Amino acid sequence: MELRLPTHGELITILSIDGGGIRGIIPGTILAFLEAQLQKLDGEEARLADYFDVIAGTSTGGLVTAMITAPNEKNRPLYAAKDITDFYLEHCPKIFPQDRSPLAPATNLIKTITGPKYDGEYLHELLREKLGETRLNQALANVVIPTFDIKLLQPKIFSTYEVKIHPWKDALLSDICIGTSAAPTYLPAHHFKTQDSNGVVEEFNLIDGGVAANDPTLVAVSEMTKEIVRGAPGFFPIKPTDYSRFLVISLGTGSGKSEEKYDSEQAAKWGVLGWLTSEHSTPLVDVFTQASSDMAGYHLAAVFQALQSENSYLRVQDDTLTGAIASVDIATKENLENLVKTGEDLLKKQVLRVNLETGKLEPCNQGTNEEALIRMAKLLSEEKRLRDMKAPRGSTARN
């Protein structure tokens, strides 16, 4: 199964996955449900990469993106969506080993002061093993993964669209995933170089893409819009502002906004250590990842509402996480299993939409997330069948 060009259909389809460390289990659960619905419609071999023009992911979302788009030996996705949860349950305790000793709080504080909390070695070895020599251009769908270059102090967006223009961006998927997940204070920054066929060498000094875009949906939409503006033949006659033609599914990893764990009275007394240490999280990291996610969601909600295309944008998010479950790294068996349940419960909750006056998420009239995803699966299946019927042989979205 291959995804044909948008010009042969009626929609541009986008899937986006937030960053959030171990909380990647939550969108993993949602994706398993969505892929199962597609399989009911189109057969057991259906995979998410067969239906989306672009799949975007930041940090842990970038890892999930690579898992469902990297090719295996049969040139099909390396992982089915149903395998994502098991992957996290198996490997997260080794990526984020937990210190259970009585001195753990003091030890973690010292680690935060002197370097990253985790050395990242297991994660790096795991990604090298699973992704091997696979490069960005070999992904089975168009991929967009934001990172941040700490040396240049600017975002670096790894996009299969950009590889066509800048071949030096065709990095190993493993390097991209290590870079986008290198959360400050948690995992070390990542350095690597690329060289294109003309000998052009590029150096990267990367940290977590959540610094720039923890919710990468807006980045994905921008990449698609740039292709349309460039006059890419696969998008004709779609116009850059024709958001009614966009079908966007954006998956959050949950947040603890409702917990109200910080206030200005506390923060007014914080120095460097105060901003870097808390019982279950790092306040500074919480602030910049939540801010970037909220700004993307706020902007997209406003644009889709203004263009009367609200039903084309589905944001699945839970902002009621509290305590350890809201952390990015407490990878105990109990906490990971709680995250699985959180994802399953989220399917039964009402679809939320941002209130443009208050900035808060509120229920809308789209039913439950489960019902909305079933509707989206039908639209994705219909779109794929339309493209397959109209497209000449060999005209795929990767050409």
JSON list of N, CA, C and O in Angstrom, two decimals, residues 44-78:
[
{"chain": "A", "resi": 44, "resn": "GLU", "atom": "N", "xyz": [-5.75, -6.13, 7.36]},
{"chain": "A", "resi": 44, "resn": "GLU", "atom": "CA", "xyz": [-4.78, -6.21, 8.46]},
{"chain": "A", "resi": 44, "resn": "GLU", "atom": "C", "xyz": [-3.43, -5.60, 8.12]},
{"chain": "A", "resi": 44, "resn": "GLU", "atom": "O", "xyz": [-2.67, -5.26, 9.02]},
{"chain": "A", "resi": 45, "resn": "GLU", "atom": "N", "xyz": [-3.09, -5.49, 6.85]},
{"chain": "A", "resi": 45, "resn": "GLU", "atom": "CA", "xyz": [-1.78, -4.95, 6.47]},
{"chain": "A", "resi": 45, "resn": "GLU", "atom": "C", "xyz": [-1.75, -3.42, 6.46]},
{"chain": "A", "resi": 45, "resn": "GLU", "atom": "O", "xyz": [-0.69, -2.82, 6.23]},
{"chain": "A", "resi": 46, "resn": "ALA", "atom": "N", "xyz": [-2.87, -2.78, 6.67]},
{"chain": "A", "resi": 46, "resn": "ALA", "atom": "CA", "xyz": [-2.92, -1.32, 6.67]},
{"chain": "A", "resi": 46, "resn": "ALA", "atom": "C", "xyz": [-2.06, -0.76, 7.80]},
{"chain": "A", "resi": 46, "resn": "ALA", "atom": "O", "xyz": [-2.07, -1.27, 8.92]},
{"chain": "A", "resi": 47, "resn": "ARG", "atom": "N", "xyz": [-1.30, 0.28, 7.50]},
{"chain": "A", "resi": 47, "resn": "ARG", "atom": "CA", "xyz": [-0.45, 0.95, 8.49]},
{"chain": "A", "resi": 47, "resn": "ARG", "atom": "C", "xyz": [-0.65, 2.46, 8.37]},
{"chain": "A", "resi": 47, "resn": "ARG", "atom": "O", "xyz": [-1.01, 2.98, 7.30]},
{"chain": "A", "resi": 48, "resn": "LEU", "atom": "N", "xyz": [-0.36, 3.17, 9.44]},
{"chain": "A", "resi": 48, "resn": "LEU", "atom": "CA", "xyz": [-0.58, 4.62, 9.47]},
{"chain": "A", "resi": 48, "resn": "LEU", "atom": "C", "xyz": [0.16, 5.33, 8.35]},
{"chain": "A", "resi": 48, "resn": "LEU", "atom": "O", "xyz": [-0.33, 6.31, 7.78]},
{"chain": "A", "resi": 49, "resn": "ALA", "atom": "N", "xyz": [1.36, 4.86, 8.03]},
{"chain": "A", "resi": 49, "resn": "ALA", "atom": "CA", "xyz": [2.17, 5.51, 6.99]},
{"chain": "A", "resi": 49, "resn": "ALA", "atom": "C", "xyz": [1.50, 5.47, 5.62]},
{"chain": "A", "resi": 49, "resn": "ALA", "atom": "O", "xyz": [1.88, 6.22, 4.72]},
{"chain": "A", "resi": 50, "resn": "ASP", "atom": "N", "xyz": [0.52, 4.58, 5.45]},
{"chain": "A", "resi": 50, "resn": "ASP", "atom": "CA", "xyz": [-0.19, 4.47, 4.18]},
{"chain": "A", "resi": 50, "resn": "ASP", "atom": "C", "xyz": [-1.22, 5.58, 3.98]},
{"chain": "A", "resi": 50, "resn": "ASP", "atom": "O", "xyz": [-1.76, 5.70, 2.88]},
{"chain": "A", "resi": 51, "resn": "TYR", "atom": "N", "xyz": [-1.50, 6.38, 5.01]},
{"chain": "A", "resi": 51, "resn": "TYR", "atom": "CA", "xyz": [-2.65, 7.27, 4.96]},
{"chain": "A", "resi": 51, "resn": "TYR", "atom": "C", "xyz": [-2.31, 8.75, 5.14]},
{"chain": "A", "resi": 51, "resn": "TYR", "atom": "O", "xyz": [-3.16, 9.60, 4.86]},
{"chain": "A", "resi": 52, "resn": "PHE", "atom": "N", "xyz": [-1.11, 9.07, 5.60]},
{"chain": "A", "resi": 52, "resn": "PHE", "atom": "CA", "xyz": [-0.80, 10.46, 5.90]},
{"chain": "A", "resi": 52, "resn": "PHE", "atom": "C", "xyz": [0.25, 11.01, 4.96]},
{"chain": "A", "resi": 52, "resn": "PHE", "atom": "O", "xyz": [1.29, 10.39, 4.72]},
{"chain": "A", "resi": 53, "resn": "ASP", "atom": "N", "xyz": [-0.02, 12.21, 4.43]},
{"chain": "A", "resi": 53, "resn": "ASP", "atom": "CA", "xyz": [0.96, 12.89, 3.58]},
{"chain": "A", "resi": 53, "resn": "ASP", "atom": "C", "xyz": [2.20, 13.25, 4.35]},
{"chain": "A", "resi": 53, "resn": "ASP", "atom": "O", "xyz": [3.31, 13.23, 3.81]},
{"chain": "A", "resi": 54, "resn": "VAL", "atom": "N", "xyz": [2.03, 13.59, 5.62]},
{"chain": "A", "resi": 54, "resn": "VAL", "atom": "CA", "xyz": [3.19, 13.89, 6.45]},
{"chain": "A", "resi": 54, "resn": "VAL", "atom": "C", "xyz": [2.89, 13.46, 7.88]},
{"chain": "A", "resi": 54, "resn": "VAL", "atom": "O", "xyz": [1.77, 13.60, 8.37]},
{"chain": "A", "resi": 55, "resn": "ILE", "atom": "N", "xyz": [3.91, 12.90, 8.53]},
{"chain": "A", "resi": 55, "resn": "ILE", "atom": "CA", "xyz": [3.82, 12.53, 9.95]},
{"chain": "A", "resi": 55, "resn": "ILE", "atom": "C", "xyz": [4.92, 13.29, 10.68]},
{"chain": "A", "resi": 55, "resn": "ILE", "atom": "O", "xyz": [6.09, 13.21, 10.31]},
{"chain": "A", "resi": 56, "resn": "ALA", "atom": "N", "xyz": [4.52, 14.06, 11.69]},
{"chain": "A", "resi": 56, "resn": "ALA", "atom": "CA", "xyz": [5.46, 14.91, 12.42]},
{"chain": "A", "resi": 56, "resn": "ALA", "atom": "C", "xyz": [5.53, 14.47, 13.88]},
{"chain": "A", "resi": 56, "resn": "ALA", "atom": "O", "xyz": [4.53, 14.02, 14.46]},
{"chain": "A", "resi": 57, "resn": "GLY", "atom": "N", "xyz": [6.71, 14.61, 14.48]},
{"chain": "A", "resi": 57, "resn": "GLY", "atom": "CA", "xyz": [6.86, 14.26, 15.88]},
{"chain": "A", "resi": 57, "resn": "GLY", "atom": "C", "xyz": [8.03, 14.99, 16.51]},
{"chain": "A", "resi": 57, "resn": "GLY", "atom": "O", "xyz": [9.06, 15.18, 15.88]},
{"chain": "A", "resi": 58, "resn": "THR", "atom": "N", "xyz": [7.84, 15.41, 17.75]},
{"chain": "A", "resi": 58, "resn": "THR", "atom": "CA", "xyz": [8.90, 16.07, 18.51]},
{"chain": "A", "resi": 58, "resn": "THR", "atom": "C", "xyz": [9.29, 15.19, 19.69]},
{"chain": "A", "resi": 58, "resn": "THR", "atom": "O", "xyz": [8.43, 14.60, 20.34]},
{"chain": "A", "resi": 59, "resn": "SER", "atom": "N", "xyz": [10.59, 15.11, 19.97]},
{"chain": "A", "resi": 59, "resn": "SER", "atom": "CA", "xyz": [11.10, 14.39, 21.13]},
{"chain": "A", "resi": 59, "resn": "SER", "atom": "C", "xyz": [10.60, 12.94, 21.12]},
{"chain": "A", "resi": 59, "resn": "SER", "atom": "O", "xyz": [10.82, 12.22, 20.17]},
{"chain": "A", "resi": 60, "resn": "THR", "atom": "N", "xyz": [9.86, 12.53, 22.15]},
{"chain": "A", "resi": 60, "resn": "THR", "atom": "CA", "xyz": [9.33, 11.16, 22.14]},
{"chain": "A", "resi": 60, "resn": "THR", "atom": "C", "xyz": [8.39, 10.96, 20.96]},
{"chain": "A", "resi": 60, "resn": "THR", "atom": "O", "xyz": [8.28, 9.85, 20.42]},
{"chain": "A", "resi": 61, "resn": "GLY", "atom": "N", "xyz": [7.72, 12.02, 20.52]},
{"chain": "A", "resi": 61, "resn": "GLY", "atom": "CA", "xyz": [6.88, 11.94, 19.32]},
{"chain": "A", "resi": 61, "resn": "GLY", "atom": "C", "xyz": [7.70, 11.71, 18.07]},
{"chain": "A", "resi": 61, "resn": "GLY", "atom": "O", "xyz": [7.25, 11.05, 17.13]},
{"chain": "A", "resi": 62, "resn": "GLY", "atom": "N", "xyz": [8.94, 12.23, 18.05]},
{"chain": "A", "resi": 62, "resn": "GLY", "atom": "CA", "xyz": [9.84, 11.97, 16.93]},
{"chain": "A", "resi": 62, "resn": "GLY", "atom": "C", "xyz": [10.25, 10.50, 16.88]},
{"chain": "A", "resi": 62, "resn": "GLY", "atom": "O", "xyz": [10.38, 9.91, 15.80]},
{"chain": "A", "resi": 63, "resn": "LEU", "atom": "N", "xyz": [10.45, 9.92, 18.06]},
{"chain": "A", "resi": 63, "resn": "LEU", "atom": "CA", "xyz": [10.77, 8.49, 18.13]},
{"chain": "A", "resi": 63, "resn": "LEU", "atom": "C", "xyz": [9.60, 7.66, 17.60]},
{"chain": "A", "resi": 63, "resn": "LEU", "atom": "O", "xyz": [9.81, 6.73, 16.81]},
{"chain": "A", "resi": 64, "resn": "VAL", "atom": "N", "xyz": [8.37, 7.99, 18.01]},
{"chain": "A", "resi": 64, "resn": "VAL", "atom": "CA", "xyz": [7.20, 7.27, 17.51]},
{"chain": "A", "resi": 64, "resn": "VAL", "atom": "C", "xyz": [7.08, 7.43, 16.00]},
{"chain": "A", "resi": 64, "resn": "VAL", "atom": "O", "xyz": [6.78, 6.47, 15.27]},
{"chain": "A", "resi": 65, "resn": "THR", "atom": "N", "xyz": [7.32, 8.65, 15.51]},
{"chain": "A", "resi": 65, "resn": "THR", "atom": "CA", "xyz": [7.28, 8.90, 14.07]},
{"chain": "A", "resi": 65, "resn": "THR", "atom": "C", "xyz": [8.24, 8.00, 13.32]},
{"chain": "A", "resi": 65, "resn": "THR", "atom": "O", "xyz": [7.89, 7.41, 12.29]},
{"chain": "A", "resi": 66, "resn": "ALA", "atom": "N", "xyz": [9.46, 7.87, 13.84]},
{"chain": "A", "resi": 66, "resn": "ALA", "atom": "CA", "xyz": [10.44, 7.00, 13.19]},
{"chain": "A", "resi": 66, "resn": "ALA", "atom": "C", "xyz": [10.00, 5.53, 13.24]},
{"chain": "A", "resi": 66, "resn": "ALA", "atom": "O", "xyz": [10.15, 4.78, 12.26]},
{"chain": "A", "resi": 67, "resn": "MET", "atom": "N", "xyz": [9.41, 5.11, 14.37]},
{"chain": "A", "resi": 67, "resn": "MET", "atom": "CA", "xyz": [8.98, 3.72, 14.51]},
{"chain": "A", "resi": 67, "resn": "MET", "atom": "C", "xyz": [7.94, 3.33, 13.47]},
{"chain": "A", "resi": 67, "resn": "MET", "atom": "O", "xyz": [7.97, 2.22, 12.94]},
{"chain": "A", "resi": 68, "resn": "ILE", "atom": "N", "xyz": [7.03, 4.25, 13.15]},
{"chain": "A", "resi": 68, "resn": "ILE", "atom": "CA", "xyz": [5.92, 3.89, 12.25]},
{"chain": "A", "resi": 68, "resn": "ILE", "atom": "C", "xyz": [6.19, 4.28, 10.79]},
{"chain": "A", "resi": 68, "resn": "ILE", "atom": "O", "xyz": [5.34, 4.03, 9.93]},
{"chain": "A", "resi": 69, "resn": "THR", "atom": "N", "xyz": [7.38, 4.87, 10.51]},
{"chain": "A", "resi": 69, "resn": "THR", "atom": "CA", "xyz": [7.70, 5.23, 9.12]},
{"chain": "A", "resi": 69, "resn": "THR", "atom": "C", "xyz": [8.99, 4.61, 8.62]},
{"chain": "A", "resi": 69, "resn": "THR", "atom": "O", "xyz": [9.20, 4.51, 7.41]},
{"chain": "A", "resi": 70, "resn": "ALA", "atom": "N", "xyz": [9.89, 4.19, 9.52]},
{"chain": "A", "resi": 70, "resn": "ALA", "atom": "CA", "xyz": [11.13, 3.55, 9.08]},
{"chain": "A", "resi": 70, "resn": "ALA", "atom": "C", "xyz": [10.80, 2.20, 8.45]},
{"chain": "A", "resi": 70, "resn": "ALA", "atom": "O", "xyz": [9.94, 1.47, 8.94]},
{"chain": "A", "resi": 71, "resn": "PRO", "atom": "N", "xyz": [11.47, 1.84, 7.35]},
{"chain": "A", "resi": 71, "resn": "PRO", "atom": "CA", "xyz": [11.15, 0.58, 6.67]},
{"chain": "A", "resi": 71, "resn": "PRO", "atom": "C", "xyz": [11.83, -0.63, 7.30]},
{"chain": "A", "resi": 71, "resn": "PRO", "atom": "O", "xyz": [12.95, -0.53, 7.80]},
{"chain": "A", "resi": 72, "resn": "ASN", "atom": "N", "xyz": [11.14, -1.76, 7.29]},
{"chain": "A", "resi": 72, "resn": "ASN", "atom": "CA", "xyz": [11.77, -3.02, 7.67]},
{"chain": "A", "resi": 72, "resn": "ASN", "atom": "C", "xyz": [12.33, -3.70, 6.43]},
{"chain": "A", "resi": 72, "resn": "ASN", "atom": "O", "xyz": [12.37, -3.10, 5.34]},
{"chain": "A", "resi": 73, "resn": "GLU", "atom": "N", "xyz": [12.74, -4.96, 6.56]},
{"chain": "A", "resi": 73, "resn": "GLU", "atom": "CA", "xyz": [13.35, -5.65, 5.42]},
{"chain": "A", "resi": 73, "resn": "GLU", "atom": "C", "xyz": [12.36, -5.87, 4.27]},
{"chain": "A", "resi": 73, "resn": "GLU", "atom": "O", "xyz": [12.76, -6.10, 3.13]},
{"chain": "A", "resi": 74, "resn": "LYS", "atom": "N", "xyz": [11.07, -5.78, 4.54]},
{"chain": "A", "resi": 74, "resn": "LYS", "atom": "CA", "xyz": [10.05, -5.93, 3.50]},
{"chain": "A", "resi": 74, "resn": "LYS", "atom": "C", "xyz": [9.56, -4.57, 2.99]},
{"chain": "A", "resi": 74, "resn": "LYS", "atom": "O", "xyz": [8.57, -4.49, 2.27]},
{"chain": "A", "resi": 75, "resn": "ASN", "atom": "N", "xyz": [10.24, -3.51, 3.40]},
{"chain": "A", "resi": 75, "resn": "ASN", "atom": "CA", "xyz": [9.88, -2.15, 3.02]},
{"chain": "A", "resi": 75, "resn": "ASN", "atom": "C", "xyz": [8.48, -1.76, 3.49]},
{"chain": "A", "resi": 75, "resn": "ASN", "atom": "O", "xyz": [7.74, -1.04, 2.82]},
{"chain": "A", "resi": 76, "resn": "ARG", "atom": "N", "xyz": [8.13, -2.26, 4.66]},
{"chain": "A", "resi": 76, "resn": "ARG", "atom": "CA", "xyz": [6.91, -1.88, 5.35]},
{"chain": "A", "resi": 76, "resn": "ARG", "atom": "C", "xyz": [7.31, -1.27, 6.69]},
{"chain": "A", "resi": 76, "resn": "ARG", "atom": "O", "xyz": [8.47, -1.41, 7.13]},
{"chain": "A", "resi": 77, "resn": "PRO", "atom": "N", "xyz": [6.42, -0.55, 7.38]},
{"chain": "A", "resi": 77, "resn": "PRO", "atom": "CA", "xyz": [6.81, 0.11, 8.63]},
{"chain": "A", "resi": 77, "resn": "PRO", "atom": "C", "xyz": [7.43, -0.84, 9.65]},
{"chain": "A", "resi": 77, "resn": "PRO", "atom": "O", "xyz": [6.96, -1.97, 9.84]},
{"chain": "A", "resi": 78, "resn": "LEU", "atom": "N", "xyz": [8.48, -0.36, 10.29]},
{"chain": "A", "resi": 78, "resn": "LEU", "atom": "CA", "xyz": [9.23, -1.16, 11.26]},
{"chain": "A", "resi": 78, "resn": "LEU", "atom": "C", "xyz": [8.34, -1.64, 12.39]},
{"chain": "A", "resi": 78, "resn": "LEU", "atom": "O", "xyz": [8.46, -2.78, 12.86]}
]
